[in-house]
């Protein structure tokens, strides 16, 4: 019955974006040519985006360009999209930690690329590319957390907002430095920041009036917790333990849960409810559901 309902459900464009893997915000109808942008970004090498996938269902995504405080080169932007696509297809995945190499998160965009991509058209093209990538990242059926060690600046600060949760080490800082560079956030950071802390606090943060050290970020709800250690290895271990509380259970249930939350955030009420119904049809009567019912029956006896 559930499967037949899934087939006959009418889906709006917004719902299809959530249902179908790989769909992006921008296309040629918006003046966006992904292949042309990729060719331009390929001209700026340096660093890497590394992904480890553990059997426990936790992935670790590392921004690895320590010589430049893990700034995003053009190649790293391309690799981030590749890793997002890989994670979209990781059916055993349940959780994801995003971190930077060598105890700092990210200083944003590599200035060499920024200087070379100096026209408004170039800026908007990279904007659309990164908004596409980070929106797909945000919609991953994985519960994600940004582990902020050291500095998260500019685009690095924006990336943290694409995660479901944020954790900071005691000495770390988040700063949206875009105004000082004569621009505004362009990777979707403003929109997501408003959702996280509200428009008034977001305006204070983006204008530079509020400096987000770990204590103040916790106070305004930007982060969930300040970790005990600032040590790179120990803080990662803390983050892994913190994340485990959310991902206990089978992958198909955790992933359906995350998809349901995404639809509740992005869709109109009626569409979100229909999507919730359809997602239920993927797990109701499934192995995890039947096993839980059987265990509950035994417990009641």
PDB file of C-alpha atoms in Angstrom:
ATOM      1  CA  UNK A   1       0.000   0.000   0.000  1.00  0.00           C
ATOM      2  CA  UNK A   2       2.740   2.419   0.967  1.00  0.00           C
ATOM      3  CA  UNK A   3       4.583   1.810  -2.294  1.00  0.00           C
ATOM      4  CA  UNK A   4       1.489   2.528  -4.377  1.00  0.00           C
ATOM      5  CA  UNK A   5       0.973   5.770  -2.478  1.00  0.00           C
ATOM      6  CA  UNK A   6       4.546   6.735  -3.244  1.00  0.00           C
ATOM      7  CA  UNK A   7       3.942   6.219  -6.945  1.00  0.00           C
ATOM      8  CA  UNK A   8       0.725   8.253  -7.088  1.00  0.00           C
ATOM      9  CA  UNK A   9       1.903  11.203  -4.975  1.00  0.00           C
ATOM     10  CA  UNK A  10       1.960  14.473  -6.908  1.00  0.00           C
ATOM     11  CA  UNK A  11       5.220  16.299  -6.283  1.00  0.00           C
ATOM     12  CA  UNK A  12       5.835  20.021  -6.611  1.00  0.00           C
ATOM     13  CA  UNK A  13       9.102  21.377  -7.944  1.00  0.00           C
ATOM     14  CA  UNK A  14      10.370  22.086  -4.444  1.00  0.00           C
ATOM     15  CA  UNK A  15       9.496  18.580  -3.273  1.00  0.00           C
ATOM     16  CA  UNK A  16      11.266  17.057  -6.267  1.00  0.00           C
ATOM     17  CA  UNK A  17      14.432  18.946  -5.320  1.00  0.00           C
ATOM     18  CA  UNK A  18      14.389  17.156  -1.989  1.00  0.00           C
ATOM     19  CA  UNK A  19      13.361  13.758  -3.355  1.00  0.00           C
ATOM     20  CA  UNK A  20      15.834  13.559  -6.219  1.00  0.00           C
ATOM     21  CA  UNK A  21      19.549  13.326  -5.579  1.00  0.00           C
ATOM     22  CA  UNK A  22      21.779  15.618  -7.591  1.00  0.00           C
ATOM     23  CA  UNK A  23      19.361  18.405  -8.465  1.00  0.00           C
ATOM     24  CA  UNK A  24      20.776  21.904  -8.060  1.00  0.00           C
ATOM     25  CA  UNK A  25      19.380  25.354  -7.430  1.00  0.00           C
ATOM     26  CA  UNK A  26      20.829  26.918 -10.570  1.00  0.00           C
ATOM     27  CA  UNK A  27      20.919  25.763 -14.168  1.00  0.00           C
ATOM     28  CA  UNK A  28      21.356  27.253 -17.632  1.00  0.00           C
ATOM     29  CA  UNK A  29      17.953  28.919 -17.266  1.00  0.00           C
ATOM     30  CA  UNK A  30      19.573  31.109 -14.584  1.00  0.00           C
ATOM     31  CA  UNK A  31      22.564  31.901 -16.798  1.00  0.00           C
ATOM     32  CA  UNK A  32      24.676  29.310 -14.977  1.00  0.00           C
ATOM     33  CA  UNK A  33      26.951  27.004 -16.953  1.00  0.00           C
ATOM     34  CA  UNK A  34      28.517  24.550 -14.512  1.00  0.00           C
ATOM     35  CA  UNK A  35      31.113  23.215 -16.926  1.00  0.00           C
ATOM     36  CA  UNK A  36      32.451  26.690 -17.688  1.00  0.00           C
ATOM     37  CA  UNK A  37      32.748  27.475 -13.978  1.00  0.00           C
ATOM     38  CA  UNK A  38      34.551  24.180 -13.383  1.00  0.00           C
ATOM     39  CA  UNK A  39      37.102  25.029 -16.072  1.00  0.00           C
ATOM     40  CA  UNK A  40      37.826  28.357 -14.385  1.00  0.00           C
ATOM     41  CA  UNK A  41      38.103  26.863 -10.908  1.00  0.00           C
ATOM     42  CA  UNK A  42      40.446  24.145 -12.184  1.00  0.00           C
ATOM     43  CA  UNK A  43      43.010  26.881 -12.872  1.00  0.00           C
ATOM     44  CA  UNK A  44      43.537  27.439  -9.131  1.00  0.00           C
ATOM     45  CA  UNK A  45      45.160  24.362  -7.553  1.00  0.00           C
ATOM     46  CA  UNK A  46      46.197  23.760  -3.969  1.00  0.00           C
ATOM     47  CA  UNK A  47      44.950  21.769  -1.003  1.00  0.00           C
ATOM     48  CA  UNK A  48      42.381  19.003  -0.990  1.00  0.00           C
ATOM     49  CA  UNK A  49      39.057  17.912   0.453  1.00  0.00           C
ATOM     50  CA  UNK A  50      39.556  14.575   2.205  1.00  0.00           C
ATOM     51  CA  UNK A  51      36.820  12.150   3.196  1.00  0.00           C
ATOM     52  CA  UNK A  52      37.014   9.213   5.587  1.00  0.00           C
ATOM     53  CA  UNK A  53      34.006   6.918   5.965  1.00  0.00           C
ATOM     54  CA  UNK A  54      33.894   4.751   9.076  1.00  0.00           C
ATOM     55  CA  UNK A  55      32.018   1.473   9.450  1.00  0.00           C
ATOM     56  CA  UNK A  56      30.101   3.107  12.310  1.00  0.00           C
ATOM     57  CA  UNK A  57      28.356   5.328   9.748  1.00  0.00           C
ATOM     58  CA  UNK A  58      30.267   8.496  10.665  1.00  0.00           C
ATOM     59  CA  UNK A  59      32.172  10.309   7.943  1.00  0.00           C
ATOM     60  CA  UNK A  60      34.915  12.884   8.513  1.00  0.00           C
ATOM     61  CA  UNK A  61      35.272  15.588   5.866  1.00  0.00           C
ATOM     62  CA  UNK A  62      38.563  17.482   6.198  1.00  0.00           C
ATOM     63  CA  UNK A  63      39.361  20.841   4.588  1.00  0.00           C
ATOM     64  CA  UNK A  64      43.055  20.337   3.932  1.00  0.00           C
ATOM     65  CA  UNK A  65      45.091  23.352   2.889  1.00  0.00           C
ATOM     66  CA  UNK A  66      46.996  24.225   6.084  1.00  0.00           C
ATOM     67  CA  UNK A  67      49.593  26.417   4.346  1.00  0.00           C
ATOM     68  CA  UNK A  68      46.741  28.902   3.752  1.00  0.00           C
ATOM     69  CA  UNK A  69      44.658  28.222   6.886  1.00  0.00           C
ATOM     70  CA  UNK A  70      42.581  25.746   4.848  1.00  0.00           C
ATOM     71  CA  UNK A  71      41.400  28.424   2.414  1.00  0.00           C
ATOM     72  CA  UNK A  72      39.356  27.069  -0.491  1.00  0.00           C
ATOM     73  CA  UNK A  73      41.291  26.934  -3.738  1.00  0.00           C
ATOM     74  CA  UNK A  74      39.347  26.469  -6.967  1.00  0.00           C
ATOM     75  CA  UNK A  75      40.285  22.782  -7.031  1.00  0.00           C
ATOM     76  CA  UNK A  76      39.030  22.367  -3.455  1.00  0.00           C
ATOM     77  CA  UNK A  77      35.653  23.812  -4.477  1.00  0.00           C
ATOM     78  CA  UNK A  78      35.476  21.210  -7.223  1.00  0.00           C
ATOM     79  CA  UNK A  79      36.532  18.442  -4.860  1.00  0.00           C
ATOM     80  CA  UNK A  80      33.901  19.501  -2.336  1.00  0.00           C
ATOM     81  CA  UNK A  81      31.205  18.906  -4.942  1.00  0.00           C
ATOM     82  CA  UNK A  82      32.721  15.493  -5.704  1.00  0.00           C
ATOM     83  CA  UNK A  83      32.658  14.551  -2.013  1.00  0.00           C
ATOM     84  CA  UNK A  84      29.068  15.733  -1.638  1.00  0.00           C
ATOM     85  CA  UNK A  85      28.065  13.497  -4.541  1.00  0.00           C
ATOM     86  CA  UNK A  86      29.929  10.601  -2.913  1.00  0.00           C
ATOM     87  CA  UNK A  87      28.114  11.241   0.374  1.00  0.00           C
ATOM     88  CA  UNK A  88      24.749  11.427  -1.380  1.00  0.00           C
ATOM     89  CA  UNK A  89      25.339   7.844  -2.475  1.00  0.00           C
ATOM     90  CA  UNK A  90      26.727   6.532   0.836  1.00  0.00           C
ATOM     91  CA  UNK A  91      23.733   4.450   1.874  1.00  0.00           C
ATOM     92  CA  UNK A  92      25.382   3.227   5.088  1.00  0.00           C
ATOM     93  CA  UNK A  93      26.151   6.752   6.271  1.00  0.00           C
ATOM     94  CA  UNK A  94      24.402   8.328   9.255  1.00  0.00           C
ATOM     95  CA  UNK A  95      26.545  11.231  10.447  1.00  0.00           C
ATOM     96  CA  UNK A  96      29.253  13.589   9.238  1.00  0.00           C
ATOM     97  CA  UNK A  97      31.880  15.769  10.934  1.00  0.00           C
ATOM     98  CA  UNK A  98      33.385  18.680   8.978  1.00  0.00           C
ATOM     99  CA  UNK A  99      36.734  19.921  10.209  1.00  0.00           C
ATOM    100  CA  UNK A 100      39.890  21.670   9.055  1.00  0.00           C
ATOM    101  CA  UNK A 101      43.421  20.284   9.025  1.00  0.00           C
ATOM    102  CA  UNK A 102      46.044  21.377  11.564  1.00  0.00           C
ATOM    103  CA  UNK A 103      43.632  22.670  14.198  1.00  0.00           C
ATOM    104  CA  UNK A 104      41.940  25.457  12.224  1.00  0.00           C
ATOM    105  CA  UNK A 105      38.659  25.301  10.308  1.00  0.00           C
ATOM    106  CA  UNK A 106      38.948  27.495   7.200  1.00  0.00           C
ATOM    107  CA  UNK A 107      39.841  31.057   6.249  1.00  0.00           C
ATOM    108  CA  UNK A 108      37.371  31.097   3.336  1.00  0.00           C
ATOM    109  CA  UNK A 109      38.363  31.595  -0.297  1.00  0.00           C
ATOM    110  CA  UNK A 110      41.956  31.565  -1.494  1.00  0.00           C
ATOM    111  CA  UNK A 111      42.753  35.189  -2.348  1.00  0.00           C
ATOM    112  CA  UNK A 112      44.674  34.154  -5.467  1.00  0.00           C
ATOM    113  CA  UNK A 113      41.439  32.847  -6.947  1.00  0.00           C
ATOM    114  CA  UNK A 114      39.466  35.842  -5.675  1.00  0.00           C
ATOM    115  CA  UNK A 115      41.863  38.301  -7.351  1.00  0.00           C
ATOM    116  CA  UNK A 116      41.758  36.453 -10.676  1.00  0.00           C
ATOM    117  CA  UNK A 117      37.980  36.080 -10.705  1.00  0.00           C
ATOM    118  CA  UNK A 118      37.471  39.810 -10.395  1.00  0.00           C
ATOM    119  CA  UNK A 119      34.417  40.587 -12.534  1.00  0.00           C
ATOM    120  CA  UNK A 120      30.829  40.626 -11.222  1.00  0.00           C
ATOM    121  CA  UNK A 121      30.044  37.815 -13.673  1.00  0.00           C
ATOM    122  CA  UNK A 122      32.843  35.676 -12.254  1.00  0.00           C
ATOM    123  CA  UNK A 123      31.708  36.390  -8.700  1.00  0.00           C
ATOM    124  CA  UNK A 124      28.116  35.441  -9.429  1.00  0.00           C
ATOM    125  CA  UNK A 125      29.180  32.267 -11.235  1.00  0.00           C
ATOM    126  CA  UNK A 126      31.245  31.077  -8.246  1.00  0.00           C
ATOM    127  CA  UNK A 127      28.400  32.159  -5.964  1.00  0.00           C
ATOM    128  CA  UNK A 128      25.956  29.935  -7.842  1.00  0.00           C
ATOM    129  CA  UNK A 129      28.411  27.041  -7.919  1.00  0.00           C
ATOM    130  CA  UNK A 130      29.006  27.149  -4.153  1.00  0.00           C
ATOM    131  CA  UNK A 131      25.342  27.737  -3.344  1.00  0.00           C
ATOM    132  CA  UNK A 132      24.515  24.663  -5.418  1.00  0.00           C
ATOM    133  CA  UNK A 133      27.163  22.606  -3.620  1.00  0.00           C
ATOM    134  CA  UNK A 134      26.372  23.714  -0.069  1.00  0.00           C
ATOM    135  CA  UNK A 135      22.621  23.362  -0.575  1.00  0.00           C
ATOM    136  CA  UNK A 136      23.178  19.788  -1.700  1.00  0.00           C
ATOM    137  CA  UNK A 137      25.454  19.371   1.313  1.00  0.00           C
ATOM    138  CA  UNK A 138      22.780  20.753   3.648  1.00  0.00           C
ATOM    139  CA  UNK A 139      20.233  18.300   2.206  1.00  0.00           C
ATOM    140  CA  UNK A 140      22.450  15.251   2.686  1.00  0.00           C
ATOM    141  CA  UNK A 141      20.556  12.498   4.549  1.00  0.00           C
ATOM    142  CA  UNK A 142      23.285  12.609   7.199  1.00  0.00           C
ATOM    143  CA  UNK A 143      23.296  14.436  10.524  1.00  0.00           C
ATOM    144  CA  UNK A 144      26.203  16.850  10.176  1.00  0.00           C
ATOM    145  CA  UNK A 145      28.276  18.857  12.632  1.00  0.00           C
ATOM    146  CA  UNK A 146      30.980  21.452  12.021  1.00  0.00           C
ATOM    147  CA  UNK A 147      33.923  21.067  14.366  1.00  0.00           C
ATOM    148  CA  UNK A 148      35.277  24.618  14.615  1.00  0.00           C
ATOM    149  CA  UNK A 149      38.897  24.625  15.734  1.00  0.00           C
ATOM    150  CA  UNK A 150      40.909  27.810  15.433  1.00  0.00           C
ATOM    151  CA  UNK A 151      39.397  30.227  12.916  1.00  0.00           C
ATOM    152  CA  UNK A 152      36.333  29.955  10.678  1.00  0.00           C
ATOM    153  CA  UNK A 153      36.481  33.071   8.513  1.00  0.00           C
ATOM    154  CA  UNK A 154      34.449  34.297   5.543  1.00  0.00           C
ATOM    155  CA  UNK A 155      33.474  31.320   3.423  1.00  0.00           C
ATOM    156  CA  UNK A 156      34.655  29.064   6.240  1.00  0.00           C
ATOM    157  CA  UNK A 157      32.092  30.695   8.535  1.00  0.00           C
ATOM    158  CA  UNK A 158      29.463  30.230   5.825  1.00  0.00           C
ATOM    159  CA  UNK A 159      30.272  26.528   5.531  1.00  0.00           C
ATOM    160  CA  UNK A 160      29.574  26.029   9.243  1.00  0.00           C
ATOM    161  CA  UNK A 161      26.000  27.249   8.696  1.00  0.00           C
ATOM    162  CA  UNK A 162      25.383  24.475   6.149  1.00  0.00           C
ATOM    163  CA  UNK A 163      25.870  21.893   8.900  1.00  0.00           C
ATOM    164  CA  UNK A 164      23.029  20.783  11.165  1.00  0.00           C
ATOM    165  CA  UNK A 165      25.068  21.559  14.283  1.00  0.00           C
ATOM    166  CA  UNK A 166      28.238  23.393  15.248  1.00  0.00           C
ATOM    167  CA  UNK A 167      30.747  22.644  18.013  1.00  0.00           C
ATOM    168  CA  UNK A 168      33.612  24.948  18.974  1.00  0.00           C
ATOM    169  CA  UNK A 169      36.838  24.442  20.864  1.00  0.00           C
ATOM    170  CA  UNK A 170      37.464  26.936  23.708  1.00  0.00           C
ATOM    171  CA  UNK A 171      39.833  29.244  21.801  1.00  0.00           C
ATOM    172  CA  UNK A 172      38.118  29.104  18.412  1.00  0.00           C
ATOM    173  CA  UNK A 173      36.382  32.000  16.645  1.00  0.00           C
ATOM    174  CA  UNK A 174      33.815  32.425  13.876  1.00  0.00           C
ATOM    175  CA  UNK A 175      33.906  35.647  11.872  1.00  0.00           C
ATOM    176  CA  UNK A 176      31.931  36.750   8.840  1.00  0.00           C
ATOM    177  CA  UNK A 177      34.547  39.132   7.432  1.00  0.00           C
ATOM    178  CA  UNK A 178      32.793  39.786   4.123  1.00  0.00           C
ATOM    179  CA  UNK A 179      31.936  43.420   4.886  1.00  0.00           C
ATOM    180  CA  UNK A 180      35.628  44.126   5.477  1.00  0.00           C
ATOM    181  CA  UNK A 181      36.304  42.719   1.998  1.00  0.00           C
ATOM    182  CA  UNK A 182      33.684  45.000   0.444  1.00  0.00           C
ATOM    183  CA  UNK A 183      31.201  42.205  -0.302  1.00  0.00           C
ATOM    184  CA  UNK A 184      28.460  40.180   1.366  1.00  0.00           C
ATOM    185  CA  UNK A 185      28.292  36.415   2.032  1.00  0.00           C
ATOM    186  CA  UNK A 186      27.702  34.577  -1.236  1.00  0.00           C
ATOM    187  CA  UNK A 187      27.709  30.865  -0.396  1.00  0.00           C
ATOM    188  CA  UNK A 188      24.247  30.986   1.220  1.00  0.00           C
ATOM    189  CA  UNK A 189      25.623  32.021   4.609  1.00  0.00           C
ATOM    190  CA  UNK A 190      23.297  34.965   5.220  1.00  0.00           C
ATOM    191  CA  UNK A 191      20.138  32.983   4.543  1.00  0.00           C
ATOM    192  CA  UNK A 192      21.200  30.106   6.762  1.00  0.00           C
ATOM    193  CA  UNK A 193      22.547  32.380   9.523  1.00  0.00           C
ATOM    194  CA  UNK A 194      19.179  34.155   9.786  1.00  0.00           C
ATOM    195  CA  UNK A 195      17.517  30.768  10.208  1.00  0.00           C
ATOM    196  CA  UNK A 196      19.982  29.774  12.947  1.00  0.00           C
ATOM    197  CA  UNK A 197      20.123  32.912  15.118  1.00  0.00           C
ATOM    198  CA  UNK A 198      17.385  35.212  13.773  1.00  0.00           C
ATOM    199  CA  UNK A 199      17.572  38.341  11.635  1.00  0.00           C
ATOM    200  CA  UNK A 200      18.542  40.817  14.376  1.00  0.00           C
ATOM    201  CA  UNK A 201      21.471  38.777  15.680  1.00  0.00           C
ATOM    202  CA  UNK A 202      22.502  37.898  12.128  1.00  0.00           C
ATOM    203  CA  UNK A 203      22.666  41.583  11.216  1.00  0.00           C
ATOM    204  CA  UNK A 204      24.879  42.259  14.237  1.00  0.00           C
ATOM    205  CA  UNK A 205      27.187  39.374  13.361  1.00  0.00           C
ATOM    206  CA  UNK A 206      27.428  40.195   9.647  1.00  0.00           C
ATOM    207  CA  UNK A 207      28.054  43.893  10.316  1.00  0.00           C
ATOM    208  CA  UNK A 208      30.956  42.989  12.582  1.00  0.00           C
ATOM    209  CA  UNK A 209      29.369  44.415  15.718  1.00  0.00           C
ATOM    210  CA  UNK A 210      29.360  40.964  17.342  1.00  0.00           C
ATOM    211  CA  UNK A 211      32.555  38.910  17.506  1.00  0.00           C
ATOM    212  CA  UNK A 212      31.772  35.224  17.819  1.00  0.00           C
ATOM    213  CA  UNK A 213      34.171  33.644  20.251  1.00  0.00           C
ATOM    214  CA  UNK A 214      33.087  30.270  21.610  1.00  0.00           C
ATOM    215  CA  UNK A 215      31.306  31.642  24.708  1.00  0.00           C
ATOM    216  CA  UNK A 216      29.265  34.239  22.849  1.00  0.00           C
ATOM    217  CA  UNK A 217      28.457  31.856  19.985  1.00  0.00           C
ATOM    218  CA  UNK A 218      27.060  29.453  22.572  1.00  0.00           C
ATOM    219  CA  UNK A 219      25.118  32.283  24.247  1.00  0.00           C
ATOM    220  CA  UNK A 220      23.258  33.305  21.064  1.00  0.00           C
ATOM    221  CA  UNK A 221      22.618  29.743  19.885  1.00  0.00           C
ATOM    222  CA  UNK A 222      25.121  29.679  17.044  1.00  0.00           C
ATOM    223  CA  UNK A 223      26.759  26.549  18.460  1.00  0.00           C
ATOM    224  CA  UNK A 224      25.495  23.624  20.493  1.00  0.00           C
ATOM    225  CA  UNK A 225      28.427  23.172  22.813  1.00  0.00           C
ATOM    226  CA  UNK A 226      31.943  24.331  23.630  1.00  0.00           C
ATOM    227  CA  UNK A 227      34.206  21.304  23.827  1.00  0.00           C
ATOM    228  CA  UNK A 228      36.609  20.676  26.682  1.00  0.00           C
ATOM    229  CA  UNK A 229      39.802  20.353  24.673  1.00  0.00           C
ATOM    230  CA  UNK A 230      41.500  22.525  22.064  1.00  0.00           C
ATOM    231  CA  UNK A 231      43.800  19.667  21.066  1.00  0.00           C
ATOM    232  CA  UNK A 232      43.197  18.598  17.470  1.00  0.00           C
ATOM    233  CA  UNK A 233      42.912  14.873  18.171  1.00  0.00           C
ATOM    234  CA  UNK A 234      41.040  15.101  21.465  1.00  0.00           C
ATOM    235  CA  UNK A 235      38.489  17.596  20.176  1.00  0.00           C
ATOM    236  CA  UNK A 236      37.766  15.344  17.191  1.00  0.00           C
ATOM    237  CA  UNK A 237      37.188  12.451  19.583  1.00  0.00           C
ATOM    238  CA  UNK A 238      34.836  14.655  21.626  1.00  0.00           C
ATOM    239  CA  UNK A 239      32.937  15.592  18.488  1.00  0.00           C
ATOM    240  CA  UNK A 240      32.580  11.948  17.472  1.00  0.00           C
ATOM    241  CA  UNK A 241      31.186  11.035  20.895  1.00  0.00           C
ATOM    242  CA  UNK A 242      28.810  14.011  20.787  1.00  0.00           C
ATOM    243  CA  UNK A 243      27.499  13.029  17.356  1.00  0.00           C
ATOM    244  CA  UNK A 244      26.908   9.396  18.321  1.00  0.00           C
ATOM    245  CA  UNK A 245      23.913  10.335  20.480  1.00  0.00           C
ATOM    246  CA  UNK A 246      22.011  11.359  17.325  1.00  0.00           C
ATOM    247  CA  UNK A 247      22.842   8.439  15.051  1.00  0.00           C
ATOM    248  CA  UNK A 248      21.987   5.392  17.139  1.00  0.00           C
ATOM    249  CA  UNK A 249      19.833   3.167  14.969  1.00  0.00           C
ATOM    250  CA  UNK A 250      19.765   1.804  11.417  1.00  0.00           C
ATOM    251  CA  UNK A 251      20.907   4.068   8.555  1.00  0.00           C
ATOM    252  CA  UNK A 252      17.590   3.959   6.696  1.00  0.00           C
ATOM    253  CA  UNK A 253      15.750   5.400   9.702  1.00  0.00           C
ATOM    254  CA  UNK A 254      18.328   8.113  10.455  1.00  0.00           C
ATOM    255  CA  UNK A 255      18.411   9.131   6.802  1.00  0.00           C
ATOM    256  CA  UNK A 256      14.606   9.259   6.518  1.00  0.00           C
ATOM    257  CA  UNK A 257      14.512  11.349   9.691  1.00  0.00           C
ATOM    258  CA  UNK A 258      16.986  13.889   8.264  1.00  0.00           C
ATOM    259  CA  UNK A 259      15.077  14.066   4.974  1.00  0.00           C
ATOM    260  CA  UNK A 260      11.847  14.696   6.881  1.00  0.00           C
ATOM    261  CA  UNK A 261      13.435  17.571   8.821  1.00  0.00           C
ATOM    262  CA  UNK A 262      14.737  19.081   5.561  1.00  0.00           C
ATOM    263  CA  UNK A 263      11.272  18.993   4.038  1.00  0.00           C
ATOM    264  CA  UNK A 264       9.796  20.591   7.157  1.00  0.00           C
ATOM    265  CA  UNK A 265      12.308  23.421   6.838  1.00  0.00           C
ATOM    266  CA  UNK A 266      12.087  24.006   3.094  1.00  0.00           C
ATOM    267  CA  UNK A 267       8.547  23.128   1.990  1.00  0.00           C
ATOM    268  CA  UNK A 268       5.109  24.569   2.546  1.00  0.00           C
ATOM    269  CA  UNK A 269       3.073  22.811   5.231  1.00  0.00           C
ATOM    270  CA  UNK A 270       0.972  20.642   2.911  1.00  0.00           C
ATOM    271  CA  UNK A 271       4.006  19.590   0.871  1.00  0.00           C
ATOM    272  CA  UNK A 272       6.048  18.826   3.984  1.00  0.00           C
ATOM    273  CA  UNK A 273       3.258  16.669   5.389  1.00  0.00           C
ATOM    274  CA  UNK A 274       2.969  14.747   2.125  1.00  0.00           C
ATOM    275  CA  UNK A 275       6.716  14.237   2.058  1.00  0.00           C
ATOM    276  CA  UNK A 276       6.632  13.004   5.653  1.00  0.00           C
ATOM    277  CA  UNK A 277       3.969  10.491   4.633  1.00  0.00           C
ATOM    278  CA  UNK A 278       6.037   9.284   1.683  1.00  0.00           C
ATOM    279  CA  UNK A 279       9.161   8.909   3.817  1.00  0.00           C
ATOM    280  CA  UNK A 280       7.179   6.932   6.365  1.00  0.00           C
ATOM    281  CA  UNK A 281       6.301   4.532   3.575  1.00  0.00           C
ATOM    282  CA  UNK A 282       9.997   3.746   3.133  1.00  0.00           C
ATOM    283  CA  UNK A 283      10.468   2.557   6.734  1.00  0.00           C
ATOM    284  CA  UNK A 284       7.039   1.376   7.973  1.00  0.00           C
ATOM    285  CA  UNK A 285       7.025  -2.410   7.969  1.00  0.00           C
ATOM    286  CA  UNK A 286      10.747  -2.449   7.265  1.00  0.00           C
ATOM    287  CA  UNK A 287      13.319  -4.572   9.130  1.00  0.00           C
ATOM    288  CA  UNK A 288      14.032  -1.967  11.816  1.00  0.00           C
ATOM    289  CA  UNK A 289      10.330  -1.346  12.438  1.00  0.00           C
ATOM    290  CA  UNK A 290       9.471  -5.061  12.660  1.00  0.00           C
ATOM    291  CA  UNK A 291      12.422  -5.764  14.940  1.00  0.00           C
ATOM    292  CA  UNK A 292      11.472  -2.916  17.278  1.00  0.00           C
ATOM    293  CA  UNK A 293       7.851  -4.129  17.447  1.00  0.00           C
ATOM    294  CA  UNK A 294       9.015  -7.665  18.234  1.00  0.00           C
ATOM    295  CA  UNK A 295      11.289  -6.457  21.024  1.00  0.00           C
ATOM    296  CA  UNK A 296       8.558  -4.272  22.474  1.00  0.00           C
ATOM    297  CA  UNK A 297       6.162  -7.214  22.489  1.00  0.00           C
ATOM    298  CA  UNK A 298       8.657  -9.317  24.419  1.00  0.00           C
ATOM    299  CA  UNK A 299       9.231  -6.484  26.872  1.00  0.00           C
ATOM    300  CA  UNK A 300       5.501  -6.127  27.566  1.00  0.00           C
ATOM    301  CA  UNK A 301       5.279  -9.806  28.408  1.00  0.00           C
TER     302      UNK A 301
END
